Each structure stands twice: as C-alpha cells, then as structure tokens.
Coordinates of C-alpha atoms in Angstrom, one line a residue:
X1 CA 34.6 248.4 -49.9
X2 CA 33.9 244.6 -49.5
X3 CA 30.6 245.4 -47.8
X4 CA 29.7 247.7 -50.8
X5 CA 30.4 245.0 -53.3
X6 CA 28.4 242.4 -51.3
X7 CA 25.3 244.7 -51.3
X8 CA 25.6 245.3 -55.0
X9 CA 25.7 241.6 -55.6
X10 CA 22.6 241.0 -53.5
X11 CA 20.8 243.8 -55.4
X12 CA 21.6 242.3 -58.8
X13 CA 20.4 238.9 -57.7
X14 CA 17.1 240.3 -56.4
X15 CA 16.4 241.7 -59.9
X16 CA 17.0 238.4 -61.7
X17 CA 15.6 235.9 -59.1
X18 CA 12.2 235.7 -57.6
X19 CA 11.9 236.6 -53.9
X20 CA 12.0 233.9 -51.3
X21 CA 8.8 231.9 -51.2
X22 CA 7.4 233.4 -54.5
X23 CA 5.5 230.8 -56.5
X24 CA 5.2 232.8 -59.8
X25 CA 7.6 231.5 -62.5
X26 CA 10.0 234.3 -63.6
X27 CA 9.3 233.8 -67.3
X28 CA 5.5 234.1 -66.7
X29 CA 6.0 237.2 -64.5
X30 CA 8.2 238.8 -67.2
X31 CA 5.6 238.2 -69.9
X32 CA 2.7 239.5 -67.7
X33 CA 4.6 242.7 -66.9
X34 CA 5.3 243.2 -70.6
X35 CA 1.5 242.9 -71.1
X36 CA 0.9 245.4 -68.4
X37 CA 3.4 247.8 -69.9
X38 CA 1.9 247.4 -73.4
X39 CA -1.5 248.6 -72.0
X40 CA 0.2 251.6 -70.4
X41 CA -0.1 250.3 -66.8
X42 CA -3.9 250.6 -66.9
X43 CA -5.7 250.6 -63.6
X44 CA -7.0 247.1 -64.2
X45 CA -3.4 245.9 -63.6
X46 CA -3.0 247.8 -60.4
X47 CA -2.3 244.6 -58.4
X48 CA 0.4 243.5 -60.8
X49 CA 3.4 244.8 -58.8
X50 CA 6.9 243.4 -59.6
X51 CA 7.3 243.0 -55.8
X52 CA 4.4 240.6 -55.3
X53 CA 3.6 237.1 -56.3
X54 CA 1.6 236.8 -59.6
X55 CA 0.1 233.5 -58.4
X56 CA -1.2 234.7 -55.1
X57 CA -1.6 238.5 -55.3
X58 CA -2.5 239.5 -58.9
X59 CA -6.1 239.9 -60.1
X60 CA -7.3 238.1 -63.3
X61 CA -4.4 235.7 -63.2
X62 CA -4.5 232.0 -62.1
X63 CA -1.7 229.6 -61.7
X64 CA -1.6 225.8 -61.6
X65 CA -1.5 224.7 -58.0
X66 CA 1.2 222.1 -58.7
X67 CA 3.5 223.7 -61.3
X68 CA 2.7 227.3 -60.4
X69 CA 2.7 228.2 -64.1
X70 CA 0.1 230.7 -65.3
X71 CA -2.8 228.9 -66.8
X72 CA -5.6 231.5 -66.9
X73 CA -5.8 235.2 -67.9
X74 CA -9.4 236.6 -67.9
X75 CA -10.2 240.2 -68.4
X76 CA -13.9 241.3 -68.5
X77 CA -15.8 244.5 -68.9
X78 CA -13.5 247.3 -70.1
X79 CA -10.4 248.8 -68.5
X80 CA -8.0 248.6 -71.4
X81 CA -6.8 251.8 -73.2
X82 CA -6.8 251.9 -77.0
X83 CA -4.4 249.2 -78.2
X84 CA -4.0 245.8 -79.9
X85 CA -3.4 242.4 -78.3
X86 CA 0.3 242.4 -77.3
X87 CA 2.8 239.8 -78.7
X88 CA 3.8 239.0 -75.2
X89 CA 0.5 237.1 -74.8
X90 CA 2.3 234.3 -76.6
X91 CA 4.9 234.1 -73.9
X92 CA 2.6 232.3 -71.5
X93 CA 3.1 228.7 -72.8
X94 CA 1.0 227.0 -70.2
X95 CA -2.0 229.2 -70.6
X96 CA -5.3 227.1 -70.8
X97 CA -7.8 230.0 -70.6
X98 CA -7.6 233.4 -72.3
X99 CA -10.5 235.8 -72.1
X100 CA -10.6 239.3 -73.3
X101 CA -14.3 240.3 -73.2
X102 CA -16.1 243.6 -73.7
X103 CA -12.9 245.6 -74.4
X104 CA -14.2 248.2 -76.8
X105 CA -10.7 249.8 -77.1
X106 CA -9.2 246.5 -78.2
X107 CA -8.6 246.8 -82.0
X108 CA -6.5 245.3 -84.8
X109 CA -6.1 241.6 -85.9
X110 CA -5.7 238.5 -83.8
X111 CA -1.9 238.3 -83.5
X112 CA 0.2 235.3 -84.6
X113 CA 1.5 235.1 -81.0
X114 CA -1.7 233.4 -80.1
X115 CA -0.5 230.3 -82.1
X116 CA 2.2 229.8 -79.6
X117 CA -0.3 229.0 -76.9
X118 CA -0.4 225.3 -77.7
X119 CA -2.0 224.4 -74.4
X120 CA -4.9 226.7 -74.8
X121 CA -8.4 225.1 -74.3
X122 CA -10.7 228.2 -74.1
X123 CA -10.1 231.2 -76.3
X124 CA -12.7 234.0 -75.8
X125 CA -12.2 237.2 -77.6
X126 CA -15.7 238.6 -77.6
X127 CA -17.4 242.0 -77.7
X128 CA -14.3 243.8 -78.8
X129 CA -13.4 245.7 -81.9
X130 CA -11.0 243.2 -83.5
X131 CA -10.6 243.4 -87.3
X132 CA -9.1 241.4 -90.1
X133 CA -9.6 237.7 -90.9
X134 CA -10.1 234.7 -88.6
X135 CA -6.5 233.5 -88.9
X136 CA -5.8 230.0 -90.2
X137 CA -3.0 229.6 -87.6
X138 CA -5.7 229.0 -84.9
X139 CA -5.7 225.4 -86.2
X140 CA -2.4 224.9 -84.4
X141 CA -4.2 225.1 -81.1
X142 CA -4.9 221.4 -81.1
X143 CA -6.3 221.3 -77.5
X144 CA -8.9 224.0 -78.1
X145 CA -12.4 223.2 -76.8
X146 CA -14.1 226.6 -77.1
X147 CA -13.4 229.1 -79.8
X148 CA -15.5 232.3 -79.2
X149 CA -14.9 235.3 -81.4
X150 CA -18.4 236.8 -81.3
X151 CA -19.3 240.5 -81.5
X152 CA -16.2 241.9 -83.3
X153 CA -15.6 243.3 -86.8
X154 CA -13.8 240.2 -88.2
X155 CA -14.1 239.8 -92.0
X156 CA -13.2 237.4 -94.7
X157 CA -14.2 233.7 -94.9
X158 CA -14.3 231.0 -92.3
X159 CA -11.0 229.1 -92.6
X160 CA -11.4 225.5 -93.5
X161 CA -8.4 224.6 -91.3
X162 CA -10.6 225.0 -88.2
X163 CA -11.6 221.4 -89.0
X164 CA -8.2 220.3 -87.6
X165 CA -9.4 221.3 -84.1
X166 CA -11.0 217.9 -83.4
X167 CA -11.6 218.6 -79.7
X168 CA -13.9 221.6 -80.4
X169 CA -17.2 221.7 -78.6
X170 CA -18.2 225.2 -79.5
X171 CA -17.5 227.6 -82.4
X172 CA -19.0 231.1 -81.9
X173 CA -18.2 233.4 -84.8
X174 CA -21.5 235.3 -84.7
X175 CA -22.0 239.0 -85.1
X176 CA -19.0 239.8 -87.3
X177 CA -18.7 240.6 -91.0
X178 CA -17.8 237.2 -92.3
X179 CA -18.4 236.3 -96.0
X180 CA -18.2 233.3 -98.2
X181 CA -19.6 229.9 -97.6
X182 CA -19.6 227.6 -94.6
X183 CA -16.7 225.2 -95.1
X184 CA -17.6 221.6 -95.8
X185 CA -14.6 220.6 -93.8
X186 CA -16.2 221.5 -90.5
X187 CA -18.1 218.3 -90.7
X188 CA -14.8 216.6 -89.6
X189 CA -15.5 217.9 -86.1
X190 CA -17.6 215.1 -84.6
X191 CA -18.6 213.6 -81.4
X192 CA -18.7 216.7 -79.2
X193 CA -22.3 217.8 -79.7
X194 CA -20.7 220.8 -81.4
X195 CA -22.3 224.2 -80.8
X196 CA -22.2 226.1 -84.1
X197 CA -22.9 229.9 -83.8
X198 CA -22.6 231.7 -87.1
X199 CA -25.5 234.2 -87.0
X200 CA -25.4 237.9 -88.0
X201 CA -22.8 237.6 -90.8
X202 CA -22.9 237.8 -94.6
X203 CA -22.5 234.1 -95.3
X204 CA -23.8 232.8 -98.6
X205 CA -24.4 229.5 -100.4
X206 CA -25.8 226.2 -99.2
X207 CA -25.3 224.4 -96.0
X208 CA -22.7 221.6 -96.6
X209 CA -24.4 218.3 -97.3
X210 CA -21.7 216.6 -95.2
X211 CA -23.3 218.1 -92.1
X212 CA -25.8 215.2 -92.2
X213 CA -23.1 213.1 -90.5
X214 CA -22.7 215.5 -87.5
X215 CA -25.0 215.5 -84.5
X216 CA -24.8 219.2 -83.4
X217 CA -25.6 220.3 -79.9
X218 CA -27.0 223.7 -81.1
X219 CA -27.0 225.5 -84.5
X220 CA -27.6 229.2 -85.1
X221 CA -27.0 230.4 -88.7
X222 CA -29.7 233.1 -88.6
X223 CA -29.4 236.5 -90.3
X224 CA -27.2 235.5 -93.2
X225 CA -27.8 235.0 -96.9
X226 CA -27.9 231.2 -96.9
X227 CA -30.0 229.3 -99.4
X228 CA -31.0 225.8 -100.3
X229 CA -32.5 223.4 -97.7
X230 CA -31.8 222.4 -94.1
X231 CA -32.6 218.6 -94.4
X232 CA -29.1 217.6 -93.3
X233 CA -29.9 218.7 -89.7
X234 CA -32.9 216.4 -89.5
X235 CA -33.5 212.7 -89.2
X236 CA -34.2 210.0 -86.7
X237 CA -30.6 209.8 -85.5
X238 CA -30.4 213.5 -84.6
X239 CA -30.5 215.0 -81.1
X240 CA -29.8 218.7 -81.7
X241 CA -32.1 220.7 -79.4
X242 CA -31.9 224.2 -80.7
X243 CA -32.0 225.1 -84.4
X244 CA -32.2 228.7 -85.7
X245 CA -32.3 229.3 -89.5
X246 CA -34.3 232.5 -89.5
X247 CA -33.8 235.5 -91.8
X248 CA -32.0 233.7 -94.7
X249 CA -33.1 232.7 -98.2
X250 CA -33.8 229.0 -97.5
X251 CA -36.3 227.5 -100.0
X252 CA -37.6 224.0 -99.5
X253 CA -40.7 221.9 -98.8
X254 CA -41.3 221.9 -95.0
X255 CA -43.4 218.8 -95.2
X256 CA -40.3 216.8 -96.0
X257 CA -38.6 217.7 -92.7
X258 CA -37.9 214.5 -90.7
X259 CA -38.3 215.9 -87.2
X260 CA -37.1 214.0 -84.1
X261 CA -38.1 213.7 -80.5
X262 CA -35.2 215.8 -78.9
X263 CA -36.1 218.9 -80.9
X264 CA -36.8 221.7 -78.5
X265 CA -36.6 224.9 -80.5
X266 CA -37.0 225.6 -84.3
X267 CA -36.9 229.0 -85.9
X268 CA -37.2 229.3 -89.6
X269 CA -39.0 232.7 -89.9
X270 CA -38.3 235.1 -92.8
X271 CA -37.3 232.6 -95.5
X272 CA -39.0 231.2 -98.6
X273 CA -40.2 227.9 -97.2
X274 CA -43.3 226.3 -98.8
X275 CA -45.4 223.2 -98.3
X276 CA -47.1 222.3 -95.1
X277 CA -46.1 221.9 -91.5
X278 CA -45.5 218.1 -90.9
X279 CA -48.0 216.4 -88.6
X280 CA -45.0 214.8 -86.7
X281 CA -44.5 218.2 -85.0
X282 CA -47.4 217.3 -82.7
X283 CA -45.3 214.4 -81.3
X284 CA -42.3 216.3 -80.0
X285 CA -42.4 216.1 -76.2
X286 CA -39.6 218.6 -75.7
X287 CA -40.7 221.3 -78.1
X288 CA -40.8 224.6 -76.4
X289 CA -40.2 227.1 -79.1
X290 CA -41.3 227.4 -82.8
X291 CA -41.5 230.2 -85.4
X292 CA -42.4 229.6 -89.0
X293 CA -43.7 233.1 -89.7
X294 CA -43.0 235.1 -92.9
X295 CA -42.8 232.1 -95.3
X296 CA -44.9 230.6 -98.0
X297 CA -46.5 227.8 -96.0
X298 CA -50.0 226.4 -96.7
X299 CA -52.5 224.0 -95.2
X300 CA -53.9 223.3 -91.7
X301 CA -51.7 223.8 -88.6
X302 CA -51.4 220.4 -87.1
X303 CA -53.5 219.9 -84.0
X304 CA -52.0 218.5 -80.8
X305 CA -48.8 218.5 -78.8
X306 CA -47.5 222.0 -78.3
X307 CA -48.7 223.4 -81.6
X308 CA -51.7 225.4 -80.2
X309 CA -49.7 226.6 -77.2
X310 CA -47.8 229.0 -79.4
X311 CA -49.4 232.4 -80.2
X312 CA -50.5 233.4 -83.7
X313 CA -47.2 235.2 -84.4
X314 CA -45.6 231.8 -84.6
X315 CA -47.5 231.2 -87.8
X316 CA -48.6 234.5 -89.3
X317 CA -47.5 236.0 -92.7
X318 CA -47.6 232.8 -94.6
X319 CA -49.4 232.1 -97.9
X320 CA -52.3 230.1 -96.8
X321 CA -51.9 228.5 -93.3
X322 CA -55.1 228.0 -91.4
X323 CA -56.4 226.7 -88.1
X324 CA -55.7 227.6 -84.5
X325 CA -54.1 229.7 -83.2
X326 CA -54.6 231.7 -86.4
X327 CA -58.0 233.3 -86.8
X328 CA -58.3 231.7 -90.3
X329 CA -60.8 228.9 -90.9
X330 CA -59.6 226.0 -93.0
X331 CA -61.9 225.4 -96.0

C-alpha cells in the first residue's frame, strides 16, 4: 500500500513540475500548449509534445539562452486551421518577436491579449485575413520597433496613439481597408529613419504639415486618395531615399520641389501635378528610379544626370513635356 501511495505522489509531481533537465519555463509551456490546443493540434505544432523541452525540441519557438523564457514565436506560410488569434498568446510575457505570416485561415480582430506582451519588439501579422480596426492598445507596447500589419482586411482609421511608440523604426499598414486621414501625431516618432508604408488603402486628406520635422527612411503612401502637396518630405536637410506618392490626387507645382542629394527613387505618377521638372533633378548622384507620368507637367525635361537614362514611360501622358527621351521636340 505504501508503495502504491509513493508511485501516485511521483505521478502527481510529474504533471506539475518540468522533467529533470528541462529548460522550458512551465508557465511558457502551459501557454504554448493552450495555443496548440486552440488551433486543434494542427500539424505545424507536431513537435510540441508535453513530454519534450519547448526550448530545445519545439519548432518555431526560441528561448532566451540565459533565462530560458520564450522570446520568439514565428509561424510562416500556412498550416493553421480556420481560427482567430488565441488569448493565450498574451501569456508569454517575455516574447520579443511574434510573427504570424501568410495564414489565410487566420481571421477576426487583433486581440487585447497582445497588449500584455510589453516586451514585444517585432510584431508581424501579415498576409492574413484579420479584420476590425487597428487597436489603440498597441500603444502599450512601448518597446516595439517594427509594426507590420500589411495585407489584411483591417478597417477604420489609423490610431493617433501609435505616436506613443517612440522606438518605432517601421510602420507597415499597407494593403488594408483603412480610411480617414494620416494622424498628425505620427510626426512625434523621430530619429529612427522611420519606414512609413501606408499604400493601397482609402486614406484621404492632406499629408500632415508636421512631417516636415521628420527625416523618414522610406515613404510609400501610393494608391490612396490623398491630396494637397508633398513639400514636407523635401528640403536640404532630408535624406529619405525612397518616396512613392503615385496614384493619389496630389496637386502642386513640381518646380517648387526642393530635391536633395540622397534621393534615390521618386514616383508621383497618376496625380494632378503641374509645372515643370526642376533642373536640380540632374544633380542627384543616387537617383535610380523616377516616374512622373500621367500628370499635367510642361516644359523641357532637364538634360543631364540620370534624366535621359529613364525610358519614355517615365515621362509620358503629361500635358506638354518635351525633349529626350520623349519623341517630342521642344519649340
């Protein structure tokens, strides 16, 4: 009888405590197994056995080598059944990297549980079918460096509270169904050569004038319904290399653009831009891409630099541009 009680005690301990030599923290393991169960034990979690160490034996999971807490969970290219992001995702308090990419069966909103991941630095929820608004509670993730929510069905406006994420180096919200204006408050994110990706949405209004105080690393606001001018992205103190404003409703005099030496790519096609192309474009040593087609530009295409290295499609469908590479003689 004593032997029977002793074996029962050992069995109970084995359920509660990790096996000898296991690195995985029991709280993290519990949360991960709840995630696996939420997704109906999908094959992508086949290595997640309760009998093995999540830090050494489980795919798509990484632990900190010192603390052995789970710091990374990255799932790419399908494998999940129809479901939403589980609440248990918020029970991994030391998570630094969370990636759910190309999961077409992943639907529903971004859950409030994400806000509990206060150590998160990289949040990538891309090429899924997430819906609902971009939640303002993301502003609680004060350590966030990359926020990537591209290629979903997110709707509503861009929350102004994202400006509280002062460590952000990239905001990718492109290819959603976002509406409203670009928040003026985003200009508070400075000093990181911020990559701003807002293309393929239904954003309206003007670019905030306060953006003149931000030196972006890259800007893509193409394929929206934005209007006004883009002067705030130009000036002698700027170093943004890639600018894409194509397929909007911008209307301004292009001759007033104050271009700068670091500019490498400028796309303004399919707008209502008038005036002439500034001669300073010939003095841009890093310029590798240009498209000013489908506008209302006039005058001679400046000669020199890279300007004649681009083919005629860079310049065609304007009101009265002339000169090479267009087959239109200037009078």
